[in-house]
Amino acid sequence: MRHERQVELLRRLQGVDAPRPGPLGAASMHNPARMYTAPEVFAAEERALFGRMPLLAGLSGELAAPGSFLTTLAGRVPVVVVRQPDGTVKAFVNACRHRGATLLTAAAGDGLGKITCPYHAWTYGLDGCLRAFPGAEAGFDDVDKATHGLHELPVAEGYGMIFVRADTGGGAFSADEALHGAHAELADFGLERYAHIESRSHEWAMNWKLVMDTFTEPYHIPWLHKDSIAPYYLFDRWIFDAYGPHARFIGTRKSVFDELAKPDTDDWDLLPHATIQYLLVPNAILVHQIDHVELWRLVPVSVDRTIAVTSVFAPEAPATEKAQRYFVKNLDVLLGVTNAEDFPAQERVQRNLASRALPEVVYGKMEPALSHYHTAIHKLLADAGELV
Ligand code: FES
Ligand SMILES: [Fe+2]
């Protein structure tokens, strides 16, 4: 993030006398509990959000070399993204054109020279073209290889991010379009240079949006995190900006006031004191955390089950084992807090909402990113003609 941008953002926090909590949103929002619990809402989200929107599949550093790949789900559509020999990426439906077997079952890998189906070994090039029916050419000599390549999906790579869309209608899209104006600031982070350290998955008994909600307000920190991170973080000051449906939400450490006390703004730095979160609708959160990047990708399983994939990236490949351990430790600490404190609480929220005892939840003026996120979800569903 450019220095002048950091100063501009810090100025918004300037002055401990500024009203706190703040800056407040325009109004509180009430959201029906069924947005988290109703199977028909979930089905509408699968169609309108996961089925139609560009989704952040991963960072470029996860596909560092030709033949590296990652797999994911775009709603119900199984997806594989593959780095090509020419350095571009392609995305395909991760299912064999013969009888539908999953082609690549690992979450990620590298060194692929071709894609071979584990069921009957139909073999595809990295470009998705069907190359051979090993041992059975005569048995399929009336099946045209040219029309039985993998189904290709629209994909866009830019600013170190890879977006995939399950919907093949509407043609190509760009990373700029997927980012709705957040690209200019994200470009400054140089994400294309970041190295993937590790990813971990965990399935939770809660609606996928509750994972997003976890990160959209610092209000809970003094209470839910009283035994862990509360001493270090502000809960009543934040920096929030919207980029179309997306948002950037910055939580700060209490140490930020030491920075603001420096008389010369040339000496001001936001990054050492900030958790800078890009909330990418529908299901990804990219976090710049002082000296590394964390990425959350959510895979909805059902209305009340979600796989959260958490990854950590370093600004460059660690040169030593000690440096590698440092970044892995950051992932340990992050998941130590979320998996012991945030998500168990959210699982209880899910059970309470599913009991139908509460008709709605409230997002206060001091939770502006939360209101923005859910307003965006409602608008996207309405724009897609989904009546929820
Ligand atoms: S299903 Fe893939 S080769 Fe038969
Ligand atoms: Fe939290």
PDB file of N, CA and C in Angstrom, residues 34 40-41 44 47 381-382 384-388:
ATOM      1  N   ARG A  34     -33.642 -16.411   8.403  1.00  0.00           N
ATOM      2  CA  ARG A  34     -33.721 -17.423   7.348  1.00  0.00           C
ATOM      3  C   ARG A  34     -32.623 -17.250   6.285  1.00  0.00           C
ATOM      4  N   GLU A  40     -33.934 -22.859   0.757  1.00  0.00           N
ATOM      5  CA  GLU A  40     -34.233 -22.178  -0.515  1.00  0.00           C
ATOM      6  C   GLU A  40     -33.360 -20.939  -0.709  1.00  0.00           C
ATOM      7  N   VAL A  41     -32.971 -20.302   0.399  1.00  0.00           N
ATOM      8  CA  VAL A  41     -32.024 -19.177   0.280  1.00  0.00           C
ATOM      9  C   VAL A  41     -30.671 -19.715  -0.191  1.00  0.00           C
ATOM     10  N   ALA A  44     -30.769 -20.462  -3.795  1.00  0.00           N
ATOM     11  CA  ALA A  44     -30.722 -19.216  -4.578  1.00  0.00           C
ATOM     12  C   ALA A  44     -29.298 -18.668  -4.621  1.00  0.00           C
ATOM     13  N   ARG A  47     -27.177 -20.554  -7.094  1.00  0.00           N
ATOM     14  CA  ARG A  47     -27.437 -20.156  -8.480  1.00  0.00           C
ATOM     15  C   ARG A  47     -26.908 -18.751  -8.772  1.00  0.00           C
ATOM     16  N   LEU A 381     -28.894 -11.129  -5.143  1.00  0.00           N
ATOM     17  CA  LEU A 381     -29.969 -12.112  -5.295  1.00  0.00           C
ATOM     18  C   LEU A 381     -31.154 -11.483  -6.028  1.00  0.00           C
ATOM     19  N   ALA A 382     -31.508 -10.259  -5.646  1.00  0.00           N
ATOM     20  CA  ALA A 382     -32.656  -9.589  -6.290  1.00  0.00           C
ATOM     21  C   ALA A 382     -32.355  -9.343  -7.777  1.00  0.00           C
ATOM     22  N   ALA A 384     -30.591 -11.015  -9.673  1.00  0.00           N
ATOM     23  CA  ALA A 384     -30.632 -12.273 -10.419  1.00  0.00           C
ATOM     24  C   ALA A 384     -32.051 -12.830 -10.493  1.00  0.00           C
ATOM     25  N   GLY A 385     -33.007 -12.081  -9.963  1.00  0.00           N
ATOM     26  CA  GLY A 385     -34.402 -12.524 -10.036  1.00  0.00           C
ATOM     27  C   GLY A 385     -34.741 -13.588  -9.016  1.00  0.00           C
ATOM     28  N   GLU A 386     -33.907 -13.710  -7.992  1.00  0.00           N
ATOM     29  CA  GLU A 386     -34.181 -14.705  -6.937  1.00  0.00           C
ATOM     30  C   GLU A 386     -35.052 -14.067  -5.873  1.00  0.00           C
ATOM     31  N   LEU A 387     -36.180 -14.642  -5.623  1.00  0.00           N
ATOM     32  CA  LEU A 387     -37.073 -14.128  -4.596  1.00  0.00           C
ATOM     33  C   LEU A 387     -36.766 -14.831  -3.292  1.00  0.00           C
ATOM     34  N   VAL A 388     -36.034 -14.159  -2.446  1.00  0.00           N
ATOM     35  CA  VAL A 388     -35.733 -14.740  -1.128  1.00  0.00           C
ATOM     36  C   VAL A 388     -36.280 -13.807  -0.067  1.00  0.00           C
TER      37      VAL A 388
END
